Each structure stands twice: as structure tokens, then as C-alpha cells.
Amino acid sequence: MAELQKQQAAEETLDLAPLDEILEKYAGRKGVIIPILQETQAVFGYLPRQALEHISRKMHIPLSDLYGVATFYAQFYLTRRGKHIIRCCDGTACHVRGASKIIDTLQSHLGIKPGETTPDYEYTLEVVYCLGSCGLSPVAVVDETVYGHLTPQKMMEILQGL
Ligand code: FES
């Protein structure tokens, strides 16, 4: 609950000027929901409710349509995410090579479960099921960088180096 209040407070101070620039670009065009949402997310890191309401008003797109698209595609996030995104693989190849130990280490060090973000919005932890680099298992992607042959200790060193 406290986290939701914090997020709402942060949204109250949302600067919508960059969003207006995006919307001007797409004014009068059709089939623009996905690019607008992509660019909006690139600005804010996620899709704040206030931004979606603003898009709905300015572009005359029902809010339900925006939420429909935003919840359909896995690329969109409706809650604020961490500055660092840690995607740890627990697919078969990674699992048999000890991925769960790495995930456990991350959970206890960060104090969050997969799918959660630390209260200071520094880290988001995600568990995925194959990153397409099974030869490097166990694997994690941290802020777009792929790290292979991980151990809990190596993972901690990566975190400390962020
Ligand atoms: S199972 Fe982890 S990269 Fe494929």
C-alpha cells in the first residue's frame, strides 16, 4: 500500500511536456497506439496512469483501448520499474546448472521476489525461461548485458559493479 502511495505521489509530479511532443508527432494519424505507448514508456520507464489518461484525452482514444494494448503486450509495464533490470534465467539448461541458487541469492540480497522492484526503485528482478544462450548457462541479463557461467558470487560481484 505504501509503495502504491509513493508511486501515486511520484505521478502527481509527472512532467507531461515530453509526452506532448510525442503526441504532436502522431496527431491525426491512425494505428498509432503501439508507437505512442512505446515512446511514452521510453520517456517514463513505464506507462504511468496519468500519462495514459493524458494520451486518451489528447488523442481521443478510449482509456480502455490503451489499457487493452498495454496489458496485451509483454513489452509494456504499468508499474514503475527499477533503474537496473536483472533477468535471471531458470530455463532447463540454466536450472540444472544451479540457476535457483543465483535467484535465491538475488532474492535474499535485494529483499524482493521475482517480478518485484526494490522500494528505492534501484532493482527489478525477473525470472525468465530461456534467454537463448543455453551454452553459457546459468545466464542472466543485467541492463542488456548478458552474463554467463554464473555463480552466486559472480552475481554479487556484478551487482556491486552496477
Ligand atoms: S535455459 Fe537459460 S539460456 Fe536457455
PDB file of C-alpha atoms and ligand atoms in Angstrom:
ATOM      1  CA  MET A   1       0.000   0.000   0.000  1.00  0.00           C
ATOM      2  CA  ALA A   2       2.792   2.410   0.977  1.00  0.00           C
ATOM      3  CA  GLU A   3       4.510   1.628  -2.316  1.00  0.00           C
ATOM      4  CA  LEU A   4       1.347   2.438  -4.262  1.00  0.00           C
ATOM      5  CA  GLN A   5       1.003   5.762  -2.419  1.00  0.00           C
ATOM      6  CA  LYS A   6       4.624   6.585  -3.178  1.00  0.00           C
ATOM      7  CA  GLN A   7       4.079   5.779  -6.834  1.00  0.00           C
ATOM      8  CA  GLN A   8       0.911   7.926  -6.927  1.00  0.00           C
ATOM      9  CA  ALA A   9       2.800  10.804  -5.296  1.00  0.00           C
ATOM     10  CA  ALA A  10       5.557  10.480  -7.891  1.00  0.00           C
ATOM     11  CA  GLU A  11       2.966  10.505 -10.654  1.00  0.00           C
ATOM     12  CA  GLU A  12       1.467  13.753  -9.368  1.00  0.00           C
ATOM     13  CA  THR A  13       4.684  15.465 -10.309  1.00  0.00           C
ATOM     14  CA  LEU A  14       4.937  13.828 -13.714  1.00  0.00           C
ATOM     15  CA  ASP A  15       6.271  16.196 -16.355  1.00  0.00           C
ATOM     16  CA  LEU A  16       3.983  15.688 -19.344  1.00  0.00           C
ATOM     17  CA  ALA A  17       5.850  18.037 -21.707  1.00  0.00           C
ATOM     18  CA  PRO A  18       7.847  15.249 -23.397  1.00  0.00           C
ATOM     19  CA  LEU A  19       4.602  13.344 -23.868  1.00  0.00           C
ATOM     20  CA  ASP A  20       3.006  16.306 -25.624  1.00  0.00           C
ATOM     21  CA  GLU A  21       5.898  16.302 -28.087  1.00  0.00           C
ATOM     22  CA  ILE A  22       5.251  12.634 -28.847  1.00  0.00           C
ATOM     23  CA  LEU A  23       1.521  13.199 -29.266  1.00  0.00           C
ATOM     24  CA  GLU A  24       2.021  16.132 -31.631  1.00  0.00           C
ATOM     25  CA  LYS A  25       4.011  13.852 -33.887  1.00  0.00           C
ATOM     26  CA  TYR A  26       1.173  11.343 -34.130  1.00  0.00           C
ATOM     27  CA  ALA A  27      -1.770  13.774 -34.203  1.00  0.00           C
ATOM     28  CA  GLY A  28      -4.329  12.875 -36.853  1.00  0.00           C
ATOM     29  CA  ARG A  29      -2.705   9.552 -37.691  1.00  0.00           C
ATOM     30  CA  LYS A  30      -4.311   6.139 -37.351  1.00  0.00           C
ATOM     31  CA  GLY A  31      -2.925   2.942 -35.827  1.00  0.00           C
ATOM     32  CA  VAL A  32      -0.616   4.852 -33.534  1.00  0.00           C
ATOM     33  CA  ILE A  33      -1.355   3.321 -30.132  1.00  0.00           C
ATOM     34  CA  ILE A  34       1.654   0.990 -30.073  1.00  0.00           C
ATOM     35  CA  PRO A  35       4.281   3.553 -31.162  1.00  0.00           C
ATOM     36  CA  ILE A  36       2.827   6.129 -28.759  1.00  0.00           C
ATOM     37  CA  LEU A  37       2.955   3.666 -25.870  1.00  0.00           C
ATOM     38  CA  GLN A  38       6.491   2.607 -26.821  1.00  0.00           C
ATOM     39  CA  GLU A  39       7.722   6.191 -26.890  1.00  0.00           C
ATOM     40  CA  THR A  40       5.861   7.037 -23.691  1.00  0.00           C
ATOM     41  CA  GLN A  41       7.478   4.096 -21.948  1.00  0.00           C
ATOM     42  CA  ALA A  42      10.871   5.161 -23.278  1.00  0.00           C
ATOM     43  CA  VAL A  43      10.352   8.531 -21.554  1.00  0.00           C
ATOM     44  CA  PHE A  44       8.978   7.365 -18.204  1.00  0.00           C
ATOM     45  CA  GLY A  45      10.341   3.825 -17.974  1.00  0.00           C
ATOM     46  CA  TYR A  46       6.796   2.503 -17.688  1.00  0.00           C
ATOM     47  CA  LEU A  47       3.267   3.661 -18.524  1.00  0.00           C
ATOM     48  CA  PRO A  48       2.031   5.842 -15.664  1.00  0.00           C
ATOM     49  CA  ARG A  49      -1.753   6.085 -15.335  1.00  0.00           C
ATOM     50  CA  GLN A  50      -1.536   9.870 -15.583  1.00  0.00           C
ATOM     51  CA  ALA A  51       0.266   9.583 -18.915  1.00  0.00           C
ATOM     52  CA  LEU A  52      -2.317   7.131 -20.272  1.00  0.00           C
ATOM     53  CA  GLU A  53      -5.138   9.475 -19.237  1.00  0.00           C
ATOM     54  CA  HIS A  54      -3.347  12.336 -20.953  1.00  0.00           C
ATOM     55  CA  ILE A  55      -2.930  10.305 -24.158  1.00  0.00           C
ATOM     56  CA  SER A  56      -6.594   9.299 -24.017  1.00  0.00           C
ATOM     57  CA  ARG A  57      -7.753  12.925 -23.672  1.00  0.00           C
ATOM     58  CA  LYS A  58      -5.462  14.411 -26.281  1.00  0.00           C
ATOM     59  CA  MET A  59      -5.747  11.676 -28.913  1.00  0.00           C
ATOM     60  CA  HIS A  60      -9.428  10.868 -28.311  1.00  0.00           C
ATOM     61  CA  ILE A  61      -8.582   7.229 -27.732  1.00  0.00           C
ATOM     62  CA  PRO A  62     -10.669   5.455 -25.079  1.00  0.00           C
ATOM     63  CA  LEU A  63      -8.580   4.745 -21.968  1.00  0.00           C
ATOM     64  CA  SER A  64      -9.802   1.142 -22.092  1.00  0.00           C
ATOM     65  CA  ASP A  65      -8.221   0.740 -25.553  1.00  0.00           C
ATOM     66  CA  LEU A  66      -4.889   1.988 -24.227  1.00  0.00           C
ATOM     67  CA  TYR A  67      -5.039  -0.387 -21.272  1.00  0.00           C
ATOM     68  CA  GLY A  68      -6.110  -3.182 -23.604  1.00  0.00           C
ATOM     69  CA  VAL A  69      -2.950  -2.790 -25.696  1.00  0.00           C
ATOM     70  CA  ALA A  70      -0.697  -2.102 -22.697  1.00  0.00           C
ATOM     71  CA  THR A  71      -1.799  -5.272 -20.919  1.00  0.00           C
ATOM     72  CA  PHE A  72      -1.751  -7.447 -24.063  1.00  0.00           C
ATOM     73  CA  TYR A  73       1.905  -6.918 -24.952  1.00  0.00           C
ATOM     74  CA  ALA A  74       4.598  -8.108 -22.568  1.00  0.00           C
ATOM     75  CA  GLN A  75       6.832  -5.183 -23.621  1.00  0.00           C
ATOM     76  CA  PHE A  76       4.660  -2.696 -21.691  1.00  0.00           C
ATOM     77  CA  TYR A  77       4.808  -2.079 -17.958  1.00  0.00           C
ATOM     78  CA  LEU A  78       2.115  -0.404 -15.911  1.00  0.00           C
ATOM     79  CA  THR A  79       4.158  -0.064 -12.757  1.00  0.00           C
ATOM     80  CA  ARG A  80       7.402   1.709 -12.208  1.00  0.00           C
ATOM     81  CA  ARG A  81      10.474  -0.480 -12.628  1.00  0.00           C
ATOM     82  CA  GLY A  82      13.934  -0.376 -11.167  1.00  0.00           C
ATOM     83  CA  LYS A  83      16.870   1.540 -12.589  1.00  0.00           C
ATOM     84  CA  HIS A  84      18.575  -1.827 -13.076  1.00  0.00           C
ATOM     85  CA  ILE A  85      16.679  -4.761 -14.550  1.00  0.00           C
ATOM     86  CA  ILE A  86      18.018  -8.195 -13.641  1.00  0.00           C
ATOM     87  CA  ARG A  87      16.587 -11.004 -15.759  1.00  0.00           C
ATOM     88  CA  CYS A  88      17.725 -14.321 -14.420  1.00  0.00           C
ATOM     89  CA  CYS A  89      17.156 -17.446 -16.496  1.00  0.00           C
ATOM     90  CA  ASP A  90      15.655 -20.531 -14.861  1.00  0.00           C
ATOM     91  CA  GLY A  91      15.056 -22.495 -18.040  1.00  0.00           C
ATOM     92  CA  THR A  92      16.043 -26.163 -18.117  1.00  0.00           C
ATOM     93  CA  ALA A  93      19.717 -25.718 -19.056  1.00  0.00           C
ATOM     94  CA  CYS A  94      20.218 -22.956 -16.513  1.00  0.00           C
ATOM     95  CA  HIS A  95      18.182 -24.728 -13.845  1.00  0.00           C
ATOM     96  CA  VAL A  96      20.290 -27.893 -13.957  1.00  0.00           C
ATOM     97  CA  ARG A  97      23.424 -25.750 -13.656  1.00  0.00           C
ATOM     98  CA  GLY A  98      22.304 -24.017 -10.478  1.00  0.00           C
ATOM     99  CA  ALA A  99      20.162 -21.056 -11.529  1.00  0.00           C
ATOM    100  CA  SER A 100      17.983 -21.410  -8.445  1.00  0.00           C
ATOM    101  CA  LYS A 101      20.982 -20.690  -6.185  1.00  0.00           C
ATOM    102  CA  ILE A 102      21.588 -17.454  -8.093  1.00  0.00           C
ATOM    103  CA  ILE A 103      17.935 -16.474  -7.889  1.00  0.00           C
ATOM    104  CA  ASP A 104      17.888 -17.268  -4.147  1.00  0.00           C
ATOM    105  CA  THR A 105      20.985 -15.119  -3.642  1.00  0.00           C
ATOM    106  CA  LEU A 106      19.383 -12.213  -5.506  1.00  0.00           C
ATOM    107  CA  GLN A 107      16.130 -12.560  -3.586  1.00  0.00           C
ATOM    108  CA  SER A 108      17.803 -12.527  -0.214  1.00  0.00           C
ATOM    109  CA  HIS A 109      20.257  -9.759  -1.093  1.00  0.00           C
ATOM    110  CA  LEU A 110      17.641  -7.461  -2.649  1.00  0.00           C
ATOM    111  CA  GLY A 111      14.770  -8.468  -0.355  1.00  0.00           C
ATOM    112  CA  ILE A 112      12.368  -8.914  -3.274  1.00  0.00           C
ATOM    113  CA  LYS A 113      10.794 -11.783  -5.164  1.00  0.00           C
ATOM    114  CA  PRO A 114      10.818 -12.283  -8.940  1.00  0.00           C
ATOM    115  CA  GLY A 115       8.551  -9.742 -10.580  1.00  0.00           C
ATOM    116  CA  GLU A 116       9.158  -7.186  -7.821  1.00  0.00           C
ATOM    117  CA  THR A 117      11.092  -3.921  -7.608  1.00  0.00           C
ATOM    118  CA  THR A 118      13.067  -2.737  -4.590  1.00  0.00           C
ATOM    119  CA  PRO A 119      11.328   0.096  -2.665  1.00  0.00           C
ATOM    120  CA  ASP A 120      14.078   2.531  -3.740  1.00  0.00           C
ATOM    121  CA  TYR A 121      13.426   1.653  -7.410  1.00  0.00           C
ATOM    122  CA  GLU A 122      17.029   0.596  -7.915  1.00  0.00           C
ATOM    123  CA  TYR A 123      16.418  -3.026  -8.967  1.00  0.00           C
ATOM    124  CA  THR A 124      13.746  -5.101 -10.633  1.00  0.00           C
ATOM    125  CA  LEU A 125      14.176  -8.865 -10.523  1.00  0.00           C
ATOM    126  CA  GLU A 126      12.661 -11.030 -13.233  1.00  0.00           C
ATOM    127  CA  VAL A 127      12.915 -14.753 -13.865  1.00  0.00           C
ATOM    128  CA  VAL A 128      12.711 -15.865 -17.479  1.00  0.00           C
ATOM    129  CA  TYR A 129      12.719 -19.306 -19.056  1.00  0.00           C
ATOM    130  CA  CYS A 130      15.491 -19.321 -21.670  1.00  0.00           C
ATOM    131  CA  LEU A 131      17.429 -16.381 -22.950  1.00  0.00           C
ATOM    132  CA  GLY A 132      18.656 -18.287 -25.980  1.00  0.00           C
ATOM    133  CA  SER A 133      22.177 -18.619 -24.582  1.00  0.00           C
ATOM    134  CA  CYS A 134      21.924 -22.087 -23.047  1.00  0.00           C
ATOM    135  CA  GLY A 135      25.590 -22.803 -23.870  1.00  0.00           C
ATOM    136  CA  LEU A 136      26.506 -20.128 -21.322  1.00  0.00           C
ATOM    137  CA  SER A 137      24.186 -21.417 -18.597  1.00  0.00           C
ATOM    138  CA  PRO A 138      23.436 -20.335 -15.999  1.00  0.00           C
ATOM    139  CA  VAL A 139      22.737 -16.993 -17.617  1.00  0.00           C
ATOM    140  CA  ALA A 140      21.353 -13.618 -16.597  1.00  0.00           C
ATOM    141  CA  VAL A 141      20.868 -10.366 -18.456  1.00  0.00           C
ATOM    142  CA  VAL A 142      21.542  -7.281 -16.404  1.00  0.00           C
ATOM    143  CA  ASP A 143      20.690  -3.980 -18.070  1.00  0.00           C
ATOM    144  CA  GLU A 144      21.012  -5.539 -21.550  1.00  0.00           C
ATOM    145  CA  THR A 145      24.391  -7.169 -20.828  1.00  0.00           C
ATOM    146  CA  VAL A 146      24.497 -10.963 -20.934  1.00  0.00           C
ATOM    147  CA  TYR A 147      26.444 -12.702 -18.167  1.00  0.00           C
ATOM    148  CA  GLY A 148      27.143 -16.420 -18.474  1.00  0.00           C
ATOM    149  CA  HIS A 149      28.539 -19.271 -16.378  1.00  0.00           C
ATOM    150  CA  LEU A 150      27.203 -17.510 -13.313  1.00  0.00           C
ATOM    151  CA  THR A 151      27.726 -18.433  -9.705  1.00  0.00           C
ATOM    152  CA  PRO A 152      26.073 -16.706  -6.729  1.00  0.00           C
ATOM    153  CA  GLN A 153      29.396 -15.000  -6.007  1.00  0.00           C
ATOM    154  CA  LYS A 154      29.811 -13.782  -9.588  1.00  0.00           C
ATOM    155  CA  MET A 155      26.250 -12.436  -9.471  1.00  0.00           C
ATOM    156  CA  MET A 156      27.041 -10.484  -6.312  1.00  0.00           C
ATOM    157  CA  GLU A 157      30.128  -9.005  -7.960  1.00  0.00           C
ATOM    158  CA  ILE A 158      28.013  -7.914 -10.929  1.00  0.00           C
ATOM    159  CA  LEU A 159      25.523  -6.240  -8.572  1.00  0.00           C
ATOM    160  CA  GLN A 160      28.296  -4.442  -6.731  1.00  0.00           C
ATOM    161  CA  GLY A 161      29.715  -3.185 -10.014  1.00  0.00           C
ATOM    162  CA  LEU A 162      26.451  -1.580 -11.122  1.00  0.00           C
TER     163      LEU A 162
HETATM  164  S1  FES B   1      17.780 -22.196 -20.434  1.00  0.00           S
HETATM  165 FE1  FES B   1      18.817 -20.452 -19.750  1.00  0.00          FE
HETATM  166  S2  FES B   1      19.550 -19.558 -21.560  1.00  0.00           S
HETATM  167 FE2  FES B   1      18.416 -21.238 -22.270  1.00  0.00          FE
END
